[in-house]
Amino acid sequence: MASQEQDPFAGGQGEEGDDFELMAPLLVAKLQEAGISAQDTKKLADAGFHTVEAVAFTPKKTLCTIKGISEQKADKILTEACKMVPMGFTTATEIHSRRSELVHITTGSTGLDTILGGGIETGAITELYGEFRTGKSQICHTLAVTCQLPVSMGGGEGKCLYIDTEGTFRPVRMLAVAERFGLNGEEVLDNIAYARAYNADHQLQLLVQASAMMAESRFSLLIVDSCTSLYRTDFSGRGELSARQMHLAKFLRTLMRLADEFGVAVVVTNQVVAQVDGGQFAVADAKKPIGGNIMAHASTTRLNLRKGRGTSRVCKIVDSPCLPEAEAIFAINANGIGDPEEMKE
Amino acid sequence: MSFIIPSIDQLDVSKELIEAVNRSSLSTSSILLTPLPRLAELLKVKISTAQSYVRQVSHAITPSTKRLNEVYDIESGPSRLPIDNQGGEDGNTDLGGKGKGKGRDDERRRGKWNSTGDDGFDKALGGGIRRGCLYEITGESAAGKSHLALHLALSFQLPSLSSSPGGSLILTSERELSTDRLVQLGKHLLSIHERDSLENGEIRVKNLLDNVLTNRVGDVDALEHALNYAVPAILESRLSTDTITNANPLKPRDESTNSRSGSIGSSSSSSSATSSNIRNTIGQGKTILPIRLIILDSITALFRGGSTTDEKPTAPSSISLTERSKRLCIVADALKSLAVKYDLAVIVINQVSDVFNKQPNSNPIMNLSQPTSSFTQTQPFTGIGMKRRSLSNGGAGEEGENDIPMLYKTQSRWFSGESDSLKKEASLGIVWANSVNVRIMLSRTGRRRLINQIDLKHKKRRTILQKQEEEEERQLAIDNSLADVDVEENIKATLIRKLHVVFSPFSPSSTIDYVITSNGVHSLADSHKAIDMTEVVKKKREKERIRKQNEDEDEAEGEYNGNGVGGFGNRSGTRDDEEDDGDGNQGKEDWDEVFDDFGELPDEFWNGTYGLDGQIEGGNGSEPGNDTRSDRFSNNRLDYTSINGSNRISTNGLEQVSEPGVKSLETGSAAD
């Protein structure tokens, strides 16, 4: 993409130095320069806020609980503190340079990796949806192995956490994939933490354990296969619709927090529902992913899978913040996901 | 203007007043509201002094009023051309970047308007994006909301598009900013609008990205904290760089001072000087521009996720809803006061929820229990053709049946963004709808059209017969060396999207179609349509009345005329009542727009190599040609029929006979 054009960021050296310097924490007494009285800064220090940073990031309610700090004073203190401390705003330039170091986990198929910009993105939620036999679980099984590869080979160098709700977990598939990449089958299986969820609440609770495990050792992938099937049975009817969506929203927000905090890639699979009433869409046999608007907005990237000819499948990017709409063909082979035969020459 | 009353030391009053107040620690509002004798007592001054204090404070707090002609001068700047003159030109998006006369630039850079960079959008929005206002962009997922916000974040920085360009601040709640697309868009915008500066190296894409600041806000508390403290700090710090010339008023606009009119006047007359100054400052080392746009992406995620402290998430109760409304009002107020104080535009991205038809309710008692205002009980409210149906109808579950005026459902059709083609409404309810100034709803129409990605010209989808003819023609042309070979790769089946201005103080309600290409967001020419909601409502009444009549007749004959089949009258789903031209014809030029929301139709369909009876052109029978086709499409059961019925592509080589139900797809007027 950027090969033929000039790198727009070249030639900018020397300007960025000043913007990104790290500052040592400022003592709270520094607030006196801004007009806060010495007594007030002493009260802050006594309450446990010793640096200006600590003060700037606390909510106003907490500051008001300190004896002797009225609401107006807290307001003033916070205004001054936020002026002194960089409040976490970063420029897009900095983020762009950070993103070039982002790890992508290869899916095993070069076509798919290309349209995804290198593979499944870490730190974001990717949703796969499609009918039955389109390859959703197969991709998950392959990813569970490739995430353990070193980064130089396109992997994530971390363990995998697999939450299964439909009972489709087959370790024997993973052994086949491991052979393909030259990894030891036993170790590969050891690095995959597996849990079976039995209802929607249990599914949510598993995430609590997941975050505990992620804090202890390095995980690079969290798979939920499938995220919505339990909701379909646990909540039924229009009456429970809002309860279902609230629960789903909470589950997805927890997933997002895990992705953010630990930098893991999160892959969820979703089921589809057929549009029986037709309405305006009677032309194509349209299938919509379930979960409604909550699901749609929570996932960063959505991939639509459908069956191609023979063992080949077609994957299309439906919703992505930065990738254009594109299609890729991949195949389900004996050793996992790969390129379809004809492309192998 | 904000609810928040500034404290005494922020007001422009005499020193002794400030001292007196600090001594007795009174707040501004108590000064104004306490009766005079008591106030004199508290402040320990004479009554006449107290009186003068009250006068001073009320003077300081009251916003200054301006005469209407002063306001007009500020708005329209030196070139007093009314806004619709822009449409007098061909109204096409000028993608070549050439031919942009000085006059065009002046029209764009006017007062508080920032052009979006695209003429069609500017026209639909009434001039562009206006600073000092709170905009809302809403729509379903993958509609293009964040993308449009990125586009605006960049276009706000270009000096040729506004009199006061500036950077943007993006607060994200769901995911981190996607910078790859920013780089792509930046390149293209620069090459169109600032070609000279780009070539001189004055502005680079990196400079554009330097002026986009971003931060994550995880929940509503973090957002409020940011809006009250962190954001003002950043805004202030970027105002005081000394590389911005004095021609731009830099001080935050106090509500009591009136200094804008003079400076705007002067800046417009010396606009070329200002913009070249800005270009210089951007090109040099310091690339800091003041912030002119705040984007919040998205606000719904903050309110929908549920707080993380809840043990078990439950459905929203009335208490939690009022709590939510309260916080929404506070957030909206903070955003609007920032917009006014620092002269910037605020864009908030919202999501949608589904709209359900009411369940058919055969029990008339239930209808009685619906709350109605007492006014409607005593008198039937016949406005705009709404009639009260008798309760014995029992609510057949259609919109417009029980049109009780004060219900949310009846009122929301005017502001929620819901339309005939889109059964979704903006989230966060009526409180949020009343807090924003402008609501824009984006949607995917589902229709795809072959479009040349460079100049956005429409290309007709070719069928096999036509293709042969064209090939012959082209061969002839080549032989006579007259040909100009088409660049085939640029033509793609592009999804058409719709931008619907639901309500705005600056422009009438309208829709405009647009596409997203690798080069950015472009509106399609001649697609701007105004909507007249009262006409829409009237037509719907008529249609239902007629349908009800037919139903009653048919019932007598025992025929079932279900909702699903008779309800939709058109294939693409957007040629509906909202078109103002009144004729229900689908234009000839639309015959090769196909409903294909997720792009599942194969390339062969668009290239015209997928011909009659499902044969692939040039394919041998023995090849996997036949198997390919049947395998690929066996799931989809696609049946493409064009309006004139000349092509009928079917699966498995069998002709599919169109059934009576399917025929209504073609509005009954097509062949067959």
mmCIF file of C-alpha atoms in Angstrom, chain B residues 11-255:
data_model
loop_
_atom_site.group_PDB
_atom_site.id
_atom_site.type_symbol
_atom_site.label_atom_id
_atom_site.label_comp_id
_atom_site.label_asym_id
_atom_site.label_seq_id
_atom_site.Cartn_x
_atom_site.Cartn_y
_atom_site.Cartn_z
ATOM 1 C CA LEU B 11 -17.465 37.715 36.177
ATOM 2 C CA ASP B 12 -16.671 41.183 35.116
ATOM 3 C CA VAL B 13 -17.598 43.058 38.269
ATOM 4 C CA SER B 14 -15.935 45.492 40.574
ATOM 5 C CA LYS B 15 -13.183 44.437 42.932
ATOM 6 C CA GLU B 16 -14.986 45.435 46.071
ATOM 7 C CA LEU B 17 -17.872 43.242 45.135
ATOM 8 C CA ILE B 18 -15.568 40.290 44.702
ATOM 9 C CA GLU B 19 -13.953 40.946 48.050
ATOM 10 C CA ALA B 20 -17.257 41.283 49.777
ATOM 11 C CA VAL B 21 -18.467 38.055 48.316
ATOM 12 C CA ASN B 22 -15.324 36.164 49.185
ATOM 13 C CA ARG B 23 -15.535 37.391 52.711
ATOM 14 C CA SER B 24 -19.023 36.120 53.156
ATOM 15 C CA SER B 25 -18.697 33.173 50.752
ATOM 16 C CA LEU B 26 -21.913 33.658 48.866
ATOM 17 C CA SER B 27 -22.516 32.190 45.481
ATOM 18 C CA THR B 28 -23.618 34.068 42.418
ATOM 19 C CA SER B 29 -27.152 32.790 42.466
ATOM 20 C CA SER B 30 -27.667 33.638 46.095
ATOM 21 C CA ILE B 31 -26.672 37.215 45.390
ATOM 22 C CA LEU B 32 -29.329 37.450 42.777
ATOM 23 C CA LEU B 33 -32.039 35.679 44.680
ATOM 24 C CA THR B 34 -31.669 36.826 48.269
ATOM 25 C CA PRO B 35 -33.941 39.706 49.199
ATOM 26 C CA LEU B 36 -32.090 42.984 49.503
ATOM 27 C CA PRO B 37 -32.211 43.613 53.269
ATOM 28 C CA ARG B 38 -30.890 40.158 54.010
ATOM 29 C CA LEU B 39 -28.250 40.512 51.348
ATOM 30 C CA ALA B 40 -27.052 43.805 52.798
ATOM 31 C CA GLU B 41 -26.832 42.117 56.144
ATOM 32 C CA LEU B 42 -24.828 39.190 54.836
ATOM 33 C CA LEU B 43 -22.434 41.325 52.881
ATOM 34 C CA LYS B 44 -22.235 43.884 55.631
ATOM 35 C CA VAL B 45 -22.856 46.803 53.338
ATOM 36 C CA LYS B 46 -25.485 49.448 52.932
ATOM 37 C CA ILE B 47 -28.641 48.637 51.066
ATOM 38 C CA SER B 48 -27.867 50.963 48.184
ATOM 39 C CA THR B 49 -24.476 49.306 47.754
ATOM 40 C CA ALA B 50 -26.092 45.930 47.823
ATOM 41 C CA GLN B 51 -28.488 47.148 45.190
ATOM 42 C CA SER B 52 -25.657 48.220 42.929
ATOM 43 C CA TYR B 53 -23.986 44.871 43.502
ATOM 44 C CA VAL B 54 -27.048 42.998 42.371
ATOM 45 C CA ARG B 55 -27.263 45.181 39.331
ATOM 46 C CA GLN B 56 -23.641 44.532 38.479
ATOM 47 C CA VAL B 57 -23.969 40.818 38.810
ATOM 48 C CA SER B 58 -27.103 40.570 36.737
ATOM 49 C CA HIS B 59 -25.486 42.735 34.103
ATOM 50 C CA ALA B 60 -22.463 40.515 34.032
ATOM 51 C CA ILE B 61 -24.433 37.327 33.735
ATOM 52 C CA THR B 62 -26.896 38.349 31.098
ATOM 53 C CA PRO B 63 -25.765 37.425 27.658
ATOM 54 C CA SER B 64 -25.329 40.370 25.409
ATOM 55 C CA THR B 65 -27.977 40.849 22.838
ATOM 56 C CA LYS B 66 -27.094 41.727 19.340
ATOM 57 C CA ARG B 67 -29.128 43.322 16.694
ATOM 58 C CA LEU B 68 -30.266 41.103 13.921
ATOM 59 C CA ASN B 69 -28.331 42.927 11.233
ATOM 60 C CA GLU B 70 -25.154 42.553 13.233
ATOM 61 C CA VAL B 71 -25.762 38.850 13.445
ATOM 62 C CA TYR B 72 -26.399 38.724 9.734
ATOM 63 C CA ASP B 73 -23.117 40.458 9.048
ATOM 64 C CA ILE B 74 -21.277 37.978 11.153
ATOM 65 C CA GLU B 75 -22.958 35.082 9.425
ATOM 66 C CA SER B 76 -22.600 35.989 5.843
ATOM 67 C CA GLY B 77 -19.286 37.757 5.821
ATOM 68 C CA PRO B 78 -18.248 40.008 3.005
ATOM 69 C CA SER B 79 -19.709 37.999 0.170
ATOM 70 C CA ARG B 80 -23.410 38.260 0.693
ATOM 71 C CA LEU B 81 -24.310 35.481 -1.657
ATOM 72 C CA PRO B 82 -27.126 33.329 -0.322
ATOM 73 C CA ILE B 83 -26.229 29.751 0.188
ATOM 74 C CA ASP B 84 -28.252 28.126 -2.577
ATOM 75 C CA ASN B 85 -26.260 29.880 -5.216
ATOM 76 C CA GLN B 86 -23.784 27.130 -4.805
ATOM 77 C CA GLY B 87 -26.260 24.748 -6.303
ATOM 78 C CA GLY B 88 -26.590 26.931 -9.331
ATOM 79 C CA GLU B 89 -23.436 25.462 -10.712
ATOM 80 C CA ASP B 90 -23.511 21.954 -11.929
ATOM 81 C CA GLY B 91 -23.661 20.884 -8.330
ATOM 82 C CA ASN B 92 -21.387 17.977 -9.012
ATOM 83 C CA THR B 93 -18.652 17.060 -6.727
ATOM 84 C CA ASP B 94 -15.631 18.643 -8.179
ATOM 85 C CA LEU B 95 -13.058 15.998 -7.775
ATOM 86 C CA GLY B 96 -10.566 17.309 -10.207
ATOM 87 C CA GLY B 97 -9.482 20.022 -7.886
ATOM 88 C CA LYS B 98 -9.080 22.409 -10.741
ATOM 89 C CA GLY B 99 -11.324 25.256 -11.616
ATOM 90 C CA LYS B 100 -11.795 26.271 -8.046
ATOM 91 C CA GLY B 101 -12.051 29.979 -8.354
ATOM 92 C CA LYS B 102 -11.520 32.380 -5.568
ATOM 93 C CA GLY B 103 -15.237 33.004 -5.375
ATOM 94 C CA ARG B 104 -15.897 29.405 -4.511
ATOM 95 C CA ASP B 105 -13.402 29.524 -1.693
ATOM 96 C CA ASP B 106 -14.951 32.637 -0.253
ATOM 97 C CA GLU B 107 -18.375 31.109 -0.205
ATOM 98 C CA ARG B 108 -17.064 28.239 1.761
ATOM 99 C CA ARG B 109 -15.115 30.205 4.214
ATOM 100 C CA ARG B 110 -17.883 32.148 5.722
ATOM 101 C CA GLY B 111 -18.451 33.094 9.304
ATOM 102 C CA LYS B 112 -18.980 30.078 11.446
ATOM 103 C CA TRP B 113 -19.370 27.561 8.663
ATOM 104 C CA ASN B 114 -16.815 24.904 7.903
ATOM 105 C CA SER B 115 -17.282 23.282 4.545
ATOM 106 C CA THR B 116 -17.245 19.502 4.518
ATOM 107 C CA GLY B 117 -15.252 19.422 1.313
ATOM 108 C CA ASP B 118 -18.107 18.010 -0.696
ATOM 109 C CA ASP B 119 -20.663 20.243 -2.356
ATOM 110 C CA GLY B 120 -23.545 17.852 -2.062
ATOM 111 C CA PHE B 121 -23.155 17.501 1.678
ATOM 112 C CA ASP B 122 -22.752 21.209 2.124
ATOM 113 C CA LYS B 123 -25.975 21.792 0.323
ATOM 114 C CA ALA B 124 -27.880 19.188 2.314
ATOM 115 C CA LEU B 125 -26.568 20.582 5.585
ATOM 116 C CA GLY B 126 -27.240 24.186 4.697
ATOM 117 C CA GLY B 127 -23.647 25.276 4.228
ATOM 118 C CA GLY B 128 -21.516 22.717 5.970
ATOM 119 C CA ILE B 129 -20.798 22.141 9.614
ATOM 120 C CA ARG B 130 -21.419 25.138 11.787
ATOM 121 C CA ARG B 131 -19.269 25.902 14.742
ATOM 122 C CA GLY B 132 -21.039 26.445 18.015
ATOM 123 C CA CYS B 133 -23.566 23.691 17.381
ATOM 124 C CA LEU B 134 -24.012 20.152 18.571
ATOM 125 C CA TYR B 135 -24.360 17.678 15.724
ATOM 126 C CA GLU B 136 -25.384 14.077 16.005
ATOM 127 C CA ILE B 137 -24.486 11.421 13.461
ATOM 128 C CA THR B 138 -26.467 8.269 13.965
ATOM 129 C CA GLY B 139 -26.982 5.063 12.040
ATOM 130 C CA GLU B 140 -26.630 1.321 12.210
ATOM 131 C CA SER B 141 -23.343 -0.467 12.328
ATOM 132 C CA ALA B 142 -21.216 -0.316 9.199
ATOM 133 C CA ALA B 143 -23.195 2.676 7.980
ATOM 134 C CA GLY B 144 -20.102 4.849 7.881
ATOM 135 C CA LYS B 145 -20.455 7.088 10.913
ATOM 136 C CA SER B 146 -16.939 6.897 12.289
ATOM 137 C CA HIS B 147 -15.627 7.188 8.777
ATOM 138 C CA LEU B 148 -17.535 10.402 8.146
ATOM 139 C CA ALA B 149 -16.274 11.749 11.442
ATOM 140 C CA LEU B 150 -12.685 11.032 10.384
ATOM 141 C CA HIS B 151 -13.303 12.781 7.102
ATOM 142 C CA LEU B 152 -14.577 15.854 8.922
ATOM 143 C CA ALA B 153 -11.708 15.782 11.396
ATOM 144 C CA LEU B 154 -9.385 16.227 8.449
ATOM 145 C CA SER B 155 -11.442 18.638 6.402
ATOM 146 C CA PHE B 156 -11.688 21.008 9.343
ATOM 147 C CA GLN B 157 -7.961 21.566 9.143
ATOM 148 C CA LEU B 158 -7.806 22.740 5.562
ATOM 149 C CA PRO B 159 -7.576 26.492 5.161
ATOM 150 C CA SER B 160 -9.393 26.459 1.861
ATOM 151 C CA LEU B 161 -12.510 25.010 3.442
ATOM 152 C CA SER B 162 -13.102 27.382 6.302
ATOM 153 C CA SER B 163 -12.205 30.768 7.625
ATOM 154 C CA SER B 164 -11.005 29.326 10.846
ATOM 155 C CA PRO B 165 -9.453 25.934 10.372
ATOM 156 C CA GLY B 166 -8.396 23.918 13.327
ATOM 157 C CA GLY B 167 -7.576 20.537 14.645
ATOM 158 C CA SER B 168 -9.877 18.062 16.257
ATOM 159 C CA LEU B 169 -10.246 16.193 19.481
ATOM 160 C CA ILE B 170 -11.651 12.695 19.220
ATOM 161 C CA LEU B 171 -12.969 11.015 22.352
ATOM 162 C CA THR B 172 -13.525 7.329 21.748
ATOM 163 C CA SER B 173 -15.492 5.020 23.954
ATOM 164 C CA GLU B 174 -15.453 1.746 22.078
ATOM 165 C CA ARG B 175 -12.212 1.308 20.253
ATOM 166 C CA GLU B 176 -9.038 3.130 19.513
ATOM 167 C CA LEU B 177 -8.808 5.532 16.627
ATOM 168 C CA SER B 178 -8.064 3.899 13.312
ATOM 169 C CA THR B 179 -5.200 5.864 11.903
ATOM 170 C CA ASP B 180 -4.571 3.971 8.676
ATOM 171 C CA ARG B 181 -7.687 5.330 7.163
ATOM 172 C CA LEU B 182 -6.827 8.819 8.403
ATOM 173 C CA VAL B 183 -3.606 8.686 6.453
ATOM 174 C CA GLN B 184 -5.375 7.576 3.285
ATOM 175 C CA LEU B 185 -8.058 10.215 3.593
ATOM 176 C CA GLY B 186 -5.520 12.869 4.415
ATOM 177 C CA LYS B 187 -3.584 12.210 1.268
ATOM 178 C CA HIS B 188 -6.620 12.447 -0.878
ATOM 179 C CA LEU B 189 -8.082 15.544 0.741
ATOM 180 C CA LEU B 190 -4.802 17.351 0.434
ATOM 181 C CA SER B 191 -4.467 16.470 -3.195
ATOM 182 C CA ILE B 192 -7.905 17.836 -3.955
ATOM 183 C CA HIS B 193 -8.180 20.938 -1.871
ATOM 184 C CA GLU B 194 -4.662 22.001 -1.145
ATOM 185 C CA ARG B 195 -2.817 20.817 -4.150
ATOM 186 C CA ASP B 196 -0.379 23.729 -4.258
ATOM 187 C CA SER B 197 0.506 23.469 -0.628
ATOM 188 C CA LEU B 198 0.999 19.763 -0.975
ATOM 189 C CA GLU B 199 3.339 20.198 -3.856
ATOM 190 C CA ASN B 200 5.321 22.912 -2.156
ATOM 191 C CA GLY B 201 5.635 20.712 0.848
ATOM 192 C CA GLU B 202 3.920 23.284 2.964
ATOM 193 C CA ILE B 203 1.388 20.914 4.399
ATOM 194 C CA ARG B 204 2.056 17.240 4.825
ATOM 195 C CA VAL B 205 -0.188 14.421 5.913
ATOM 196 C CA LYS B 206 1.809 14.183 9.099
ATOM 197 C CA ASN B 207 0.820 17.735 9.953
ATOM 198 C CA LEU B 208 -2.791 16.761 9.568
ATOM 199 C CA LEU B 209 -2.405 13.873 11.941
ATOM 200 C CA ASP B 210 -0.525 15.984 14.443
ATOM 201 C CA ASN B 211 -3.616 18.060 14.894
ATOM 202 C CA VAL B 212 -5.886 15.162 15.681
ATOM 203 C CA LEU B 213 -5.852 14.418 19.385
ATOM 204 C CA THR B 214 -7.563 11.444 20.869
ATOM 205 C CA ASN B 215 -8.320 9.822 24.175
ATOM 206 C CA ARG B 216 -10.358 6.955 25.543
ATOM 207 C CA VAL B 217 -13.252 7.499 27.892
ATOM 208 C CA GLY B 218 -14.436 4.324 29.506
ATOM 209 C CA ASP B 219 -17.676 5.378 31.146
ATOM 210 C CA VAL B 220 -19.905 8.347 31.773
ATOM 211 C CA ASP B 221 -17.978 9.492 34.832
ATOM 212 C CA ALA B 222 -14.781 9.601 32.835
ATOM 213 C CA LEU B 223 -16.548 11.539 30.118
ATOM 214 C CA GLU B 224 -17.862 14.129 32.536
ATOM 215 C CA HIS B 225 -14.478 14.457 34.148
ATOM 216 C CA ALA B 226 -12.867 14.916 30.759
ATOM 217 C CA LEU B 227 -15.411 17.478 29.582
ATOM 218 C CA ASN B 228 -15.196 19.522 32.746
ATOM 219 C CA TYR B 229 -11.471 19.561 33.262
ATOM 220 C CA ALA B 230 -9.230 17.811 30.798
ATOM 221 C CA VAL B 231 -10.747 19.069 27.582
ATOM 222 C CA PRO B 232 -10.860 22.746 28.565
ATOM 223 C CA ALA B 233 -7.240 22.453 29.650
ATOM 224 C CA ILE B 234 -6.216 21.123 26.256
ATOM 225 C CA LEU B 235 -8.317 23.689 24.429
ATOM 226 C CA GLU B 236 -6.766 26.520 26.378
ATOM 227 C CA SER B 237 -3.254 25.290 25.928
ATOM 228 C CA ARG B 238 -3.577 25.143 22.192
ATOM 229 C CA LEU B 239 -4.909 28.634 21.942
ATOM 230 C CA SER B 240 -1.865 30.298 23.369
ATOM 231 C CA THR B 241 0.794 29.265 20.909
ATOM 232 C CA ASP B 242 2.409 32.324 19.468
ATOM 233 C CA THR B 243 2.665 31.111 15.936
ATOM 234 C CA ILE B 244 -0.953 31.833 15.136
ATOM 235 C CA THR B 245 -1.332 35.360 13.883
ATOM 236 C CA ASN B 246 -3.515 37.962 15.477
ATOM 237 C CA ALA B 247 -5.948 37.955 12.632
ATOM 238 C CA ASN B 248 -7.660 35.012 14.244
ATOM 239 C CA PRO B 249 -9.360 35.940 17.461
ATOM 240 C CA LEU B 250 -7.885 33.564 19.945
ATOM 241 C CA LYS B 251 -9.556 34.367 23.170
ATOM 242 C CA PRO B 252 -12.407 32.103 24.147
ATOM 243 C CA ARG B 253 -15.596 33.810 23.430
ATOM 244 C CA ASP B 254 -17.101 35.121 26.639
ATOM 245 C CA GLU B 255 -20.785 35.364 26.662
#
